[in-house]
Structures are given as structure tokens and as C-alpha cells.
mmCIF file of C-alpha atoms in Angstrom:
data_model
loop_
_atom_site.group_PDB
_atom_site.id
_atom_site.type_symbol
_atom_site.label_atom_id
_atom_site.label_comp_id
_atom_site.label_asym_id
_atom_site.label_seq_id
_atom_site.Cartn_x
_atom_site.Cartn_y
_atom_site.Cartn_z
ATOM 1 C CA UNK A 1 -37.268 -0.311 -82.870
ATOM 2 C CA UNK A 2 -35.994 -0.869 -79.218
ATOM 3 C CA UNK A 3 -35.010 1.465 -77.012
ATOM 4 C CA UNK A 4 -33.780 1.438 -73.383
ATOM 5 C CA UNK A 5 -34.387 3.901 -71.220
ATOM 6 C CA UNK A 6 -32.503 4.137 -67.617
ATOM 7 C CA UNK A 7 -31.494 6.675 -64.976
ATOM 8 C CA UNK A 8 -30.186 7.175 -61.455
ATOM 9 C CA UNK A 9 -26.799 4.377 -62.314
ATOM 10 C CA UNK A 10 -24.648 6.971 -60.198
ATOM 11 C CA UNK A 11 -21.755 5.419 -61.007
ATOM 12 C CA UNK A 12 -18.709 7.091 -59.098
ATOM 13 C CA UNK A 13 -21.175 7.244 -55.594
ATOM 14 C CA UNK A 14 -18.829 6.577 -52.415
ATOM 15 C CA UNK A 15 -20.695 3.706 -51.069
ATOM 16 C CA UNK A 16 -19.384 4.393 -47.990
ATOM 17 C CA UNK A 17 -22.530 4.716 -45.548
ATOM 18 C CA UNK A 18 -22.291 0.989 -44.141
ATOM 19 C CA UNK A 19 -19.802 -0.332 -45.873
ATOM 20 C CA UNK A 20 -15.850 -1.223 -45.810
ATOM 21 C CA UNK A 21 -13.528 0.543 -47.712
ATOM 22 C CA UNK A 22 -13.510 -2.867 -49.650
ATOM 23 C CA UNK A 23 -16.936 -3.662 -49.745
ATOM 24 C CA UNK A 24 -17.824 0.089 -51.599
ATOM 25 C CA UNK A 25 -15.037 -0.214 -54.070
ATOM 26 C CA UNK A 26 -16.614 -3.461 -55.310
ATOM 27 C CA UNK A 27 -19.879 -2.433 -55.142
ATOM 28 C CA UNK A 28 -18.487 0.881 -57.103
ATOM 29 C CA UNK A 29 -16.846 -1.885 -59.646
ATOM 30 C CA UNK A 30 -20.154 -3.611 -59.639
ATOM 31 C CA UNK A 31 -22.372 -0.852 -60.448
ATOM 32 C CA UNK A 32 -19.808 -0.275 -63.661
ATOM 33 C CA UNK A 33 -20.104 -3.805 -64.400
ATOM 34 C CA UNK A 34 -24.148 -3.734 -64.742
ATOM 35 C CA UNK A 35 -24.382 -0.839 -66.769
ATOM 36 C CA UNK A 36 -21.918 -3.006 -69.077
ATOM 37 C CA UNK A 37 -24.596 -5.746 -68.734
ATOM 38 C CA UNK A 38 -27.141 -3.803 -69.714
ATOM 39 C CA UNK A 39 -24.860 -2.705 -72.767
ATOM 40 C CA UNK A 40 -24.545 -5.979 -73.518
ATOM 41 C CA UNK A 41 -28.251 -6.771 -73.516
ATOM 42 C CA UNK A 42 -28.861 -3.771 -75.589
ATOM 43 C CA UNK A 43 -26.207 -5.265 -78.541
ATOM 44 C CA UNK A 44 -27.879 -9.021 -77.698
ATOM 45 C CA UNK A 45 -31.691 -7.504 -78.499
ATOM 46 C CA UNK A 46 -31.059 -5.167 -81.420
ATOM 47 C CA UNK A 47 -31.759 -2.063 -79.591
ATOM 48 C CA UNK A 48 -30.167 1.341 -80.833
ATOM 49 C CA UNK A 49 -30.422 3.322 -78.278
ATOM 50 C CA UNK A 50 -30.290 4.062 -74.563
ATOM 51 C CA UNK A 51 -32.006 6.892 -72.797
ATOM 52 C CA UNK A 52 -30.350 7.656 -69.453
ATOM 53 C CA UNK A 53 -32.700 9.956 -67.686
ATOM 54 C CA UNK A 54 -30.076 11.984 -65.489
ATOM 55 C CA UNK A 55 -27.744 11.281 -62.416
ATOM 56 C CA UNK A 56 -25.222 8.996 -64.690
ATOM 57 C CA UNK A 57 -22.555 9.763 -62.181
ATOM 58 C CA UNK A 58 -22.367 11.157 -58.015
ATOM 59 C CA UNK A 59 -19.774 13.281 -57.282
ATOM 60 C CA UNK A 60 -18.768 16.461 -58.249
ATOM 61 C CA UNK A 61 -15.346 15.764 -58.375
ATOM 62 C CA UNK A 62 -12.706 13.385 -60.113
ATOM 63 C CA UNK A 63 -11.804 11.077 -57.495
ATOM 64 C CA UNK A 64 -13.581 8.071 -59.141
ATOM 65 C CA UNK A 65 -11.715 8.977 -62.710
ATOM 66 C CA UNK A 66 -10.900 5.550 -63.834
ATOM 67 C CA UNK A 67 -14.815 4.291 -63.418
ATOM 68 C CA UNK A 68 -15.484 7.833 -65.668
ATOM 69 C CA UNK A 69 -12.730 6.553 -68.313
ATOM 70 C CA UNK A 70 -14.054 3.007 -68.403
ATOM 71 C CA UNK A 71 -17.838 3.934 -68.619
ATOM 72 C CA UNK A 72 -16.471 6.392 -71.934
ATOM 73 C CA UNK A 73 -14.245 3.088 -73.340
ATOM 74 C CA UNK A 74 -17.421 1.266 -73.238
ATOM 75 C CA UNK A 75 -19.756 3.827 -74.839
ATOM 76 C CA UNK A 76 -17.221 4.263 -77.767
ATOM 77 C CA UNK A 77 -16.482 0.250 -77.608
ATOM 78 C CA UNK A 78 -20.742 0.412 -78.648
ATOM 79 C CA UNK A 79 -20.441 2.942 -81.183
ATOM 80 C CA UNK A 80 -23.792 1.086 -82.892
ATOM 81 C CA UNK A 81 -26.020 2.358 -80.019
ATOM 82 C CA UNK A 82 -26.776 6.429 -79.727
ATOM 83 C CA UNK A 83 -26.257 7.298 -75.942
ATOM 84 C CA UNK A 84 -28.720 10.031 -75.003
ATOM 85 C CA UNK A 85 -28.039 11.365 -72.163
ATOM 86 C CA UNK A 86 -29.718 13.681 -70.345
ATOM 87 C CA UNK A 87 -27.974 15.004 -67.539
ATOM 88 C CA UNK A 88 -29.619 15.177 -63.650
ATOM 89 C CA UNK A 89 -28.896 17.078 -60.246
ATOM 90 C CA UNK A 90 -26.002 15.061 -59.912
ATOM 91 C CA UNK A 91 -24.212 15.575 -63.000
ATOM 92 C CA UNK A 92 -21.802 17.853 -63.061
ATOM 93 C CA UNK A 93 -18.134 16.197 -63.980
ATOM 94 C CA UNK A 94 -18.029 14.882 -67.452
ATOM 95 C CA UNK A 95 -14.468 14.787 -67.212
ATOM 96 C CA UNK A 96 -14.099 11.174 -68.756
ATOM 97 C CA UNK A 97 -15.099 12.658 -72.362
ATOM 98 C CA UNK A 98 -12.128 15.059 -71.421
ATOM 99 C CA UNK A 99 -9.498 13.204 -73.877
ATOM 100 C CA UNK A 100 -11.738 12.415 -77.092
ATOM 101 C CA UNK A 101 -15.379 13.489 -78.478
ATOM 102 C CA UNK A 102 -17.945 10.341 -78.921
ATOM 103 C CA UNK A 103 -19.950 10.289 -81.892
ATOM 104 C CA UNK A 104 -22.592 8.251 -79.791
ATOM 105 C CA UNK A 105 -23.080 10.074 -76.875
ATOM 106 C CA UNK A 106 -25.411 13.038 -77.591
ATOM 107 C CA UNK A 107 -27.083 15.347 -74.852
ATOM 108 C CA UNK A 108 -30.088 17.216 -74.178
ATOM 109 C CA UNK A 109 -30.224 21.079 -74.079
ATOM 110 C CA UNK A 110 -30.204 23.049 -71.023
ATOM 111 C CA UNK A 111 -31.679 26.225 -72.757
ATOM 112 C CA UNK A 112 -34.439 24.664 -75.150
ATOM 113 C CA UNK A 113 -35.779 21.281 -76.403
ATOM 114 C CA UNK A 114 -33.633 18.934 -78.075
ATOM 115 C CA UNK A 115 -35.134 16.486 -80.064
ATOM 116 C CA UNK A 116 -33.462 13.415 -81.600
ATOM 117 C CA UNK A 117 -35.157 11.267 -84.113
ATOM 118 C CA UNK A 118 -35.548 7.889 -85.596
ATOM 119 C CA UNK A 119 -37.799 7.520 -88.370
ATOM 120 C CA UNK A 120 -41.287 8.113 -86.957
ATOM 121 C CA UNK A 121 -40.067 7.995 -83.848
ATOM 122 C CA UNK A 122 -39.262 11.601 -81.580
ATOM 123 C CA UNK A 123 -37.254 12.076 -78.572
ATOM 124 C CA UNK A 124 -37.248 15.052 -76.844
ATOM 125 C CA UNK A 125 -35.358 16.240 -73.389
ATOM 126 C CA UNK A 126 -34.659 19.286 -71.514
ATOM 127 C CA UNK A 127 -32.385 19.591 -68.816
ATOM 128 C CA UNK A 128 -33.615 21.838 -65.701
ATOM 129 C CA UNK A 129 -31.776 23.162 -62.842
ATOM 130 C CA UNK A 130 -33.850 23.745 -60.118
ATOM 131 C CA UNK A 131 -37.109 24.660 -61.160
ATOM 132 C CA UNK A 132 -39.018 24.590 -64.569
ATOM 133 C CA UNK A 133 -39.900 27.597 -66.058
ATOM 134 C CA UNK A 134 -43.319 29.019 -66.187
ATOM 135 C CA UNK A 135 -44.413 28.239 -70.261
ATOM 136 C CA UNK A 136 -41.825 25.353 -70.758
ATOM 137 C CA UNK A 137 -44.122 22.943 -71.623
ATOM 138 C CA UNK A 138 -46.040 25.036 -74.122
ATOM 139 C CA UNK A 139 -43.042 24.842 -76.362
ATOM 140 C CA UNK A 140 -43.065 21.353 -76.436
ATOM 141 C CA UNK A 141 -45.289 20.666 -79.671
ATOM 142 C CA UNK A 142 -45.040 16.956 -80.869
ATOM 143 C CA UNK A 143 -46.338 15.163 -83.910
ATOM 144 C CA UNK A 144 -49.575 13.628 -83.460
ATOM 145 C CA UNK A 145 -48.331 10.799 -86.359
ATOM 146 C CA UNK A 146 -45.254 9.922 -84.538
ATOM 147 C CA UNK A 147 -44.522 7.713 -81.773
ATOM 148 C CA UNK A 148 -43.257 11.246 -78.530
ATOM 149 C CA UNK A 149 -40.981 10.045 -75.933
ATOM 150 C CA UNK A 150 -40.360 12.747 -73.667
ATOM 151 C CA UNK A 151 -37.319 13.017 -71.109
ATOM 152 C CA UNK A 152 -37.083 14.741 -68.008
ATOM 153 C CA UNK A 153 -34.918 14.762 -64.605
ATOM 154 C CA UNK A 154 -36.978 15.764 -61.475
ATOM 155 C CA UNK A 155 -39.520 15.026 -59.232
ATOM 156 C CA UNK A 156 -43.574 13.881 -59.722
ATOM 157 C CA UNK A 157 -45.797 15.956 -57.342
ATOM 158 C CA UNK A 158 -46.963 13.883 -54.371
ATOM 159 C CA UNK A 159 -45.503 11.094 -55.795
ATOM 160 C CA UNK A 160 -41.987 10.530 -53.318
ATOM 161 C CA UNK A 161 -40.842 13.571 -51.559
ATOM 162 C CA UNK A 162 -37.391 13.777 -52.699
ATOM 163 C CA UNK A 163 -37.104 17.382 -53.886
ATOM 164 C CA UNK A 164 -33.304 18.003 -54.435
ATOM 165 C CA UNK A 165 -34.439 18.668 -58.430
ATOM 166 C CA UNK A 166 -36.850 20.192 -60.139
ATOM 167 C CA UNK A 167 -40.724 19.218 -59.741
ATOM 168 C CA UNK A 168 -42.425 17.863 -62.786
ATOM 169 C CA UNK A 169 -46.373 19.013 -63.540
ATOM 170 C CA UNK A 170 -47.771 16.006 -65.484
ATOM 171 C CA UNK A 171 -50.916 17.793 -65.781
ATOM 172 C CA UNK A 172 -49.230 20.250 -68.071
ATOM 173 C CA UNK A 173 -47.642 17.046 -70.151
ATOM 174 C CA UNK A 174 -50.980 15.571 -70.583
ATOM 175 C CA UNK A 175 -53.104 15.760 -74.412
ATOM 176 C CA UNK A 176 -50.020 16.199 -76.394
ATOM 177 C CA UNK A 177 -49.359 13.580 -77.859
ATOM 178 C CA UNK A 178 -47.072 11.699 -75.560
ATOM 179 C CA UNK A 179 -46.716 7.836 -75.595
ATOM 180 C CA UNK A 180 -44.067 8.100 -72.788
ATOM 181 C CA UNK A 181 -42.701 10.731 -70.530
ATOM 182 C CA UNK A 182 -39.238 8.782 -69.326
ATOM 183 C CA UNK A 183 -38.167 9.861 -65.814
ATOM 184 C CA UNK A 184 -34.984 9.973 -63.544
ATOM 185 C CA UNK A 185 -34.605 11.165 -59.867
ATOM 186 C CA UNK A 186 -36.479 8.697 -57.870
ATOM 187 C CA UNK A 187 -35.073 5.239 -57.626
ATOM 188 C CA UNK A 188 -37.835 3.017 -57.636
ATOM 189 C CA UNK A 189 -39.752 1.277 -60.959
ATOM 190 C CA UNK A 190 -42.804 3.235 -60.924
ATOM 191 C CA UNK A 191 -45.168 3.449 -64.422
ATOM 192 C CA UNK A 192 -48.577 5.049 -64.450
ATOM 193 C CA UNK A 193 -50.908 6.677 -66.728
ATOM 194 C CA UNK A 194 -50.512 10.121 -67.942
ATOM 195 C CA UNK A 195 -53.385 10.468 -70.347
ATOM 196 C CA UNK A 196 -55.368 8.356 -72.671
ATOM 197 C CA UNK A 197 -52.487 8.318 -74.960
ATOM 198 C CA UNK A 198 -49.215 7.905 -72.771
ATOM 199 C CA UNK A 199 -47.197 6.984 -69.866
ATOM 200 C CA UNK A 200 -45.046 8.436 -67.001
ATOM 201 C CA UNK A 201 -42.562 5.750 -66.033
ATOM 202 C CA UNK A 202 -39.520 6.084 -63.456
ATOM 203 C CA UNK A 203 -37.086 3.544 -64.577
ATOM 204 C CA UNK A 204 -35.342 3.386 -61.319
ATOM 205 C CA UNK A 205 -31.391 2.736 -60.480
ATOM 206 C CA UNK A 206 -29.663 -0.119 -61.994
ATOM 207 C CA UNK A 207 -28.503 -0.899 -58.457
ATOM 208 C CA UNK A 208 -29.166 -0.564 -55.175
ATOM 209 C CA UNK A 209 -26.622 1.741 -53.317
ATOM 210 C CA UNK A 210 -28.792 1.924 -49.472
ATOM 211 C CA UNK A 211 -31.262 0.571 -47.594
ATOM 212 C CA UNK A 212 -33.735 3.057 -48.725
ATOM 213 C CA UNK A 213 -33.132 1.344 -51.915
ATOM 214 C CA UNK A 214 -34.212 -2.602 -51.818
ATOM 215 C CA UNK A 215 -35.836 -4.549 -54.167
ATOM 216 C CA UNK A 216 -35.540 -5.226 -57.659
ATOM 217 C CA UNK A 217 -33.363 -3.113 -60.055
ATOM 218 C CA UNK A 218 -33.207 -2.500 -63.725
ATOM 219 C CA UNK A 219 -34.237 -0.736 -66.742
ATOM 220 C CA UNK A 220 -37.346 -0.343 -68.805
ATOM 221 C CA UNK A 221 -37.240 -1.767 -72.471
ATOM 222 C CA UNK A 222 -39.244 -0.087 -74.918
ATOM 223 C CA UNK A 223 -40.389 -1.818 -77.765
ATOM 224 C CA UNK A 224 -41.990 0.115 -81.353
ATOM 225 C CA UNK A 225 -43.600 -2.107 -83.294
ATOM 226 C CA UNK A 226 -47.220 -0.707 -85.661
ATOM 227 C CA UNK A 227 -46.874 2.322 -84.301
ATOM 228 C CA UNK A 228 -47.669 1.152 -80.751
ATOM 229 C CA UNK A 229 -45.035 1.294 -77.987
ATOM 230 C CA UNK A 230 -44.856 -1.056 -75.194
ATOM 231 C CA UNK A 231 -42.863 -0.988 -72.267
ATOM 232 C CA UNK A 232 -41.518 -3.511 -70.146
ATOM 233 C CA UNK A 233 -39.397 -3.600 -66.714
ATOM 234 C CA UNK A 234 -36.286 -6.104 -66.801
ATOM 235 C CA UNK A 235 -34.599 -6.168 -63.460
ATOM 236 C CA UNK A 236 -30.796 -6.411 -63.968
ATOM 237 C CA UNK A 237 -28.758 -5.862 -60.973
ATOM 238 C CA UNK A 238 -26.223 -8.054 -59.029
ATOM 239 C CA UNK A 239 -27.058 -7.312 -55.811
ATOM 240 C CA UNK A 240 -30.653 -6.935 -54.474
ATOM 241 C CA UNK A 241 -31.170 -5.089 -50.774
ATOM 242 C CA UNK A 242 -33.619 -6.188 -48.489
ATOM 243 C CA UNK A 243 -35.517 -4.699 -45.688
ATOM 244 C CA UNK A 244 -36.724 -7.233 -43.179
ATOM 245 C CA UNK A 245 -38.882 -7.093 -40.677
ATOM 246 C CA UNK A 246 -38.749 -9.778 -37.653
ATOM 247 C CA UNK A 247 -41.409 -9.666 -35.267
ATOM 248 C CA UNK A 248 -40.486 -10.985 -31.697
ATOM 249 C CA UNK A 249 -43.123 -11.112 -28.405
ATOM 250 C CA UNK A 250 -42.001 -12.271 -24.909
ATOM 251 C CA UNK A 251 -40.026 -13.986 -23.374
ATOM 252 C CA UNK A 252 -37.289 -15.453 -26.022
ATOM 253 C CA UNK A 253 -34.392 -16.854 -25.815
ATOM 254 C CA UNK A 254 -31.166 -16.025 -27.841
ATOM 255 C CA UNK A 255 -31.650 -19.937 -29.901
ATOM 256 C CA UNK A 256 -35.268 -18.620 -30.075
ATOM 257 C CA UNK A 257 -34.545 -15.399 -31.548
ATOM 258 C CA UNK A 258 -31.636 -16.696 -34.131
ATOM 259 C CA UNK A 259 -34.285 -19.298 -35.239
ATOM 260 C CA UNK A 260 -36.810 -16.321 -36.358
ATOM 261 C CA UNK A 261 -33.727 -14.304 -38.130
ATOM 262 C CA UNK A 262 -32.758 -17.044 -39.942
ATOM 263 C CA UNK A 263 -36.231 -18.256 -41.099
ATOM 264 C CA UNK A 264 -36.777 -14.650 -42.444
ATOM 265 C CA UNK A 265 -33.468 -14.649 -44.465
ATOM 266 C CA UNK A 266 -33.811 -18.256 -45.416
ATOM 267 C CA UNK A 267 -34.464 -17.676 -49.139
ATOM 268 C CA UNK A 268 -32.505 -14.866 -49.747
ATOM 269 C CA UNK A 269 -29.325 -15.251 -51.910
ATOM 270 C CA UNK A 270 -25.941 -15.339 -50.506
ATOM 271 C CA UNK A 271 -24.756 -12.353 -52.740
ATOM 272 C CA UNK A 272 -27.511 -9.990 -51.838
ATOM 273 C CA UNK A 273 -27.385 -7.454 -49.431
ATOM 274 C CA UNK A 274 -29.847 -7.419 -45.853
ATOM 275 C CA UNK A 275 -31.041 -5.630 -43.096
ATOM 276 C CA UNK A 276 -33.080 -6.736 -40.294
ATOM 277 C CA UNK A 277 -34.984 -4.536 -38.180
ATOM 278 C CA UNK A 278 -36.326 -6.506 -34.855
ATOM 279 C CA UNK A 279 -39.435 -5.331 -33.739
ATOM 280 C CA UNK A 280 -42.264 -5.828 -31.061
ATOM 281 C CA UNK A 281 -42.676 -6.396 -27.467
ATOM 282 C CA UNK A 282 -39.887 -8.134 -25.405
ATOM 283 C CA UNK A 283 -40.045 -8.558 -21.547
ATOM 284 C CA UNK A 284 -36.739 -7.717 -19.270
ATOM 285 C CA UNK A 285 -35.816 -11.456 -19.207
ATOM 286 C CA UNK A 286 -35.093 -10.906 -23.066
ATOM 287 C CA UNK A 287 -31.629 -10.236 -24.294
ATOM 288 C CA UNK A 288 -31.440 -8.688 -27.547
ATOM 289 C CA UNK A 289 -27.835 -8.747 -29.262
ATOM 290 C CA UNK A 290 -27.318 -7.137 -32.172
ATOM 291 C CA UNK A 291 -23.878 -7.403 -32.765
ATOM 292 C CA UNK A 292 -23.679 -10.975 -32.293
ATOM 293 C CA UNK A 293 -26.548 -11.825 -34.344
ATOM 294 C CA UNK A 294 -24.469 -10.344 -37.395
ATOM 295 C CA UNK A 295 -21.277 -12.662 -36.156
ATOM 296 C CA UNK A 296 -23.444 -15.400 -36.482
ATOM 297 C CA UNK A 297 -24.997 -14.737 -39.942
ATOM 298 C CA UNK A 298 -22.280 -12.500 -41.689
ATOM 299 C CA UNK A 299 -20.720 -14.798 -43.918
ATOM 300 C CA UNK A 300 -24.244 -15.780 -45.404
ATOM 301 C CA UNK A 301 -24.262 -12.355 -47.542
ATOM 302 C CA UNK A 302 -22.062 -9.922 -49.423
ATOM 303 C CA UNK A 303 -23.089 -7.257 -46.212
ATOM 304 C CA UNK A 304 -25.564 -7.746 -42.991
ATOM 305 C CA UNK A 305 -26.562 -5.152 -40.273
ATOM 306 C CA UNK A 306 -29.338 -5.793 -37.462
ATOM 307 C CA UNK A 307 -31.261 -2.690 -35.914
ATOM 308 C CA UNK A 308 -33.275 -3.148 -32.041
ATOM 309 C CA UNK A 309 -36.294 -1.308 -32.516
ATOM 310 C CA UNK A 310 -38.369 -3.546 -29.989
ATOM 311 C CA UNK A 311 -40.507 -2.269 -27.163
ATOM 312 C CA UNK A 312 -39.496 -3.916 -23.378
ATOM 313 C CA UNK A 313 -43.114 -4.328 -21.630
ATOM 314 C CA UNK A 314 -42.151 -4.656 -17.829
ATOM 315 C CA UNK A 315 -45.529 -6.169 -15.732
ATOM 316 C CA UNK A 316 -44.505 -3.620 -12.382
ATOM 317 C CA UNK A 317 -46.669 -5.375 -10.802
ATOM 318 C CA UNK A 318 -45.100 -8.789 -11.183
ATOM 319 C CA UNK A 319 -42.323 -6.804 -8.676
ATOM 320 C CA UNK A 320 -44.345 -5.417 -5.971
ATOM 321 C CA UNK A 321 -43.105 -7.644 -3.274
ATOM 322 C CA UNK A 322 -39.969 -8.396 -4.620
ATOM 323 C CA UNK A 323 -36.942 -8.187 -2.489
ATOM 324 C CA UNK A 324 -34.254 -9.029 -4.948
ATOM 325 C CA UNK A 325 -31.899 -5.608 -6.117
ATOM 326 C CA UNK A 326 -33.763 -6.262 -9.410
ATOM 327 C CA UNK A 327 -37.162 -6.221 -8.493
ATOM 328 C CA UNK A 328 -36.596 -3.135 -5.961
ATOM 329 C CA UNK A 329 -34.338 -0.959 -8.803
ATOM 330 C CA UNK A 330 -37.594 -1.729 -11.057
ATOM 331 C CA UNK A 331 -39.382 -0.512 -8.723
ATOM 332 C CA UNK A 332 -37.771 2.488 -7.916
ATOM 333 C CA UNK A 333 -37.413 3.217 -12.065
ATOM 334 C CA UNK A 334 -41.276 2.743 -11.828
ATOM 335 C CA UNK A 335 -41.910 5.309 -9.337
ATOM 336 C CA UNK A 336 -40.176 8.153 -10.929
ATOM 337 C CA UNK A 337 -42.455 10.523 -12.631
ATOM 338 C CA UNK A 338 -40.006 12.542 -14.581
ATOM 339 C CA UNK A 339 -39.506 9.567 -17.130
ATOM 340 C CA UNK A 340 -41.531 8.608 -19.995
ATOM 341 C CA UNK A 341 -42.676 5.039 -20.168
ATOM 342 C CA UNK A 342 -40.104 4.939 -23.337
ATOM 343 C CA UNK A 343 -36.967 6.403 -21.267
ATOM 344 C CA UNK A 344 -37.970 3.868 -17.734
ATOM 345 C CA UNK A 345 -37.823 0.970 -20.261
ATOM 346 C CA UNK A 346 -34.326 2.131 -21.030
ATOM 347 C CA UNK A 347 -33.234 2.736 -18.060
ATOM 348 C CA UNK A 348 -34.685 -0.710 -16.705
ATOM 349 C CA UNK A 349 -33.045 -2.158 -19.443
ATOM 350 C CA UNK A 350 -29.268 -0.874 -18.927
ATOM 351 C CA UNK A 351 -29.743 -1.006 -15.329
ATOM 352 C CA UNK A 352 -31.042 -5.168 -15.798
ATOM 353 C CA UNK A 353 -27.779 -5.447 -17.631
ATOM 354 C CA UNK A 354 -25.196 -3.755 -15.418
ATOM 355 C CA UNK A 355 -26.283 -6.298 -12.501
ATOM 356 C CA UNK A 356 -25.742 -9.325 -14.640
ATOM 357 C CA UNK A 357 -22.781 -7.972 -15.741
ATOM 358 C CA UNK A 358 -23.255 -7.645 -19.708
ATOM 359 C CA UNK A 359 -22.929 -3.388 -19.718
ATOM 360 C CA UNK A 360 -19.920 -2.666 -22.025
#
């Protein structure tokens, strides 16, 4: 038997951070469309059913109906998969079902243990609010002879500090007879051990929605065969983010620095999504545009933004004798010692561009 098992899709989320109005109703659209993909895979490989681990949709309220309506049409459109889903901190609004009542969607409990089963094969969820009561996991008792998949929403101690749901004690999930403890919350792939029996495995989203979010996406494919589970990631998403880092030192020119950018971009796919964060040391002679960076590499992805976080390293001795207006407002800046090092490179550094004339 094949299951699926993914979490965190948050498909109504605003997108609205960075992006147009445009851009987040497509990537909205988008999100829609993998989960569809994934739907699709599930029909392709014969699997029957798909565990989604909490935070199915974002937003309280209805303002994203018609993404609600389409994700029901295409759970009833699959009525040979079971749907378990096992609502998160997120989801509140199941105002799509609001019409009709699907045979294959089927939820988890928020008052006791709900367990769903498939020959030899258990799977158990609880929904928790806030906090998990004291003596929850003692009523948890599964079969030693079946194959124990266990679903929860919420957050692994010291794992990610993200703790807007309930925390998760794998200690107290350990020796019972677990083969896998499927997870929601966090949106990164992240599998470990959780005993000599079974694992703990955070699926992750199905997309990206921030750049706190890059890398691969997807869902985890379980696979029963002998009484022996096996699990395996299979990224899926559209869209990948990336977080990249550009190091610049010196004295560099504005060809010098577009040369770097696009060497660190160079193999990423025009439909993905980037930021680049320019780091380092830079002296006053360098001039560090962000804006027109992105002008000249926009159109070479589906969204682009640029962040300065380089250091300007001024030699104040290089200025000593200087008589120019820049070498003698340098030294001036220099010889204040109410300012940081940090807030004299600033000030150098607006004060360098006001007399050449670039200060907006």
C-alpha cells in the first residue's frame, strides 16, 4: 500500500509580502495547481490515500473562496483516494465543504484519537490547540503486529523555534510501536529517528511561499510492502526560492559587481524565485545599487529582490592630508566620538554620495 503524507500547502495564503498583486494571485493559482499534481501522482502510483498533516489552508476568512471550492471539486473529482486530514493552527474555515459532504475526506478528532485503518495498517491523529494535554500520549496504544502511523500538528522541541502550535514530546512517542510519527508545522523536509522501530518526519510545504522558505518542496511517499514501511521525499513544486549569498571585497566596479550576481544565479531556472543578499567589505569608492541590479536581472525569473548587507571599510588614514571636501568631511565623520564605527560608515557613505550627486 502507498500512502502520501503532506502538510503546510496553505492554500488561500495572501502572498502578498514581496509580491504584485499579480504575481501572488498566480502563485495562489500555482500552489492549487501542485496539490492537483500531487493528486495526480497519487492516481498515476496506485496510492489510496493522502495524509495532510495540518495548515491545508491560511486565512481565517473566505476571501480566497473559489481556491476552497476548487481544492473540494478536486477531492470529490478523486473519490478513489481517502483524504485524511488533520487540521493545524491555521485551519479554521472549511467553508468549501459548505455546499455538499465528501465521502473521501475524513478528519481527525479534536477530543480523542481517531484511528483509520487499512488492513494491517493503523492511522491515528489528534488535533491539539495549543498545548497537549498532560497523559495524551498514554492513550495512544497501538498494535505491535501492525504497521502505526501516527499524525500530529505542532512543533519538535529544539528542533525550529516556531511555536505558534502546540509542542510535540517525542520522548513520550518513543517504544510504542510507531513506524512513523507524520508531522506538519514546520516547512522544511526533515526525517529522523524516533526509536529503534520508527520515524519522525516533517514533510514540509508543497511550495515555497517566502524567503524563509527556499529549497526543494514536496511530499513524502510511503510505501508498505512485508510489513516494512519505507519512506521517500519527492520534491514537487513549480517554483523553488533561493537564498544567495554574494561575497564582494574592495574596490569594485558596477560591471565587476553584475559579473559576480550573475555568476551566482547562472544555473538557476528562469521560473524560480531569488534573492541575493550582498555581503562583505566594500571601500567608499564602491557603489552598491540595489535597485538597478534588479532592472538589470528581473526578467531572468518569475520574482528578484537584492538586499546591501556589506560592511564600507574606510583606511582614515589614507585621508590625513587630504584637502579635497571628501577627504576633510571623512575626516571630520572620523573624529566624532558619539558614532559607532557602524553609524560613521553610514554617514560617510550618504555624505560620499550627496557630493557626487547620486542622494535621492
Amino acid at each position: 500500500m502507498k500512502i502520501i503524507h503532506c502538510a503546510d500547502i496553505h492554500a488561500d495564503s495572501k502572498m502578498g509580502t514581496h509580491l504584485s498583486k499579480e504575481q501572488a494571485e498566480k502563485r495562489r493559482n500555482e500552489v492549487v495547481d501542485t496539490f492537483t499534481n500531487m493528486v495526480k501522482y497519487a492516481q498515476g502510483n496506485d496510492v489510496k490515500v493522502i495524509l495532510i498533516a495540518g495548515d491545508f489552508f491560511d486565512t481565517k476568512e473566505t476571501q480566497q473562496k473559489k481556491i476552497k471550492q476548487r481544492i473540494g471539486y478536486i477531492i470529490e473529482q478523486n473519490s478513489s483516494i481517502d483524504f485524511l486530514y488533520l487540521r493545524g493552527n491555521h485551519d479554521e474555515d472549511t467553508s468549501f465543504l459548505a455546499d455538499k459532504e465528501l465521502s473521501n475526506l475524513k478528519y481527525f478528532s479534536k477530543s480523542s484519537w481517531t484511528k483509520y485503518s487499512y488492513d494491517n495498517i493503523d492511522i491515528y491523529g489528534h488535533e491539539f490547540s495549543d498545548k497537549i494535554p498532560a497523559g495524551s500520549f498514554n492513550e495512544l496504544v497501538p498494535d505491535p503486529n501492525h504497521i502505526n502511523i501516527v499524525t500530529l500538528h505542532g512543533q519538535v522541541a529544539d528542533y525550529q523555534s516556531k511555536k505558534d502550535a502546540p509542542d510535540i514530546s517525542l520522548p513520550k512517542l518513543a517504544n510504542k510501536n510507531i513506524d512513523y510519527v507524520a508531522l506538519g508545522h514546520i516547512h522544511d523536509y526533515k526525517k529522523e529517528k524516533l526509536d529503534a522501530r520508527g520515524y519522525w518526519c516533517y514533510s514540509g510545504c508543497l511550495e515555497g511561499r517566502g524567503f524563509d522558505e527556499c529549497g526543494e518542496k514536496g511530499f513524502v511517499l510511503l510505501e508498505i510492502n512485508n510489513n516494512k514501511l519505507n519512506a521517500e521525499f519527492i520534491p514537487i513544486s513549480k517554483r523553488t526560492i533561493h537564498d544567495i549569498q554574494v561575497e564582494l571585497s574592495g574596490s569594485l566596479s558596477y560591471n565587476e559587481i553584475m559579473k559576480k550576481i550573475d555568476e551566482s544565479v547562472a544555473d538557476i531556472p528562469q521560473s524560480d524565485i531569488v534573492q541575493i543578499t550582498l555581503s562583505g567589505e566594500v571601500t567608499e569608492e564602491t557603489e552598491i545599487e540595489p535597485d538597478s541590479y534588479v532592472s538589470t536581472i528581473e526578467n531572468n525569473f518569475f520574482y528578484v529582490r537584492i538586499k546591501d548587507k556589506t560592511e564600507l571599510k574606510i583606511d582614515y588614514e589614507k585621508y590625513k592630508n587630504d584637502i579635497s571636501l571628501k577627504g576633510e568631511f571623512i575626516c571630520l565623520v572620523n573624529q566624532n566620538n558619539g558614532l559607532s564605527d557602524e553609524e560613521k560608515a553610514k554617514v560617510i557613505m550618504t555624505g560620499i554620495k550627496a557630493l557626487a550627486g547620486r542622494l535621492n
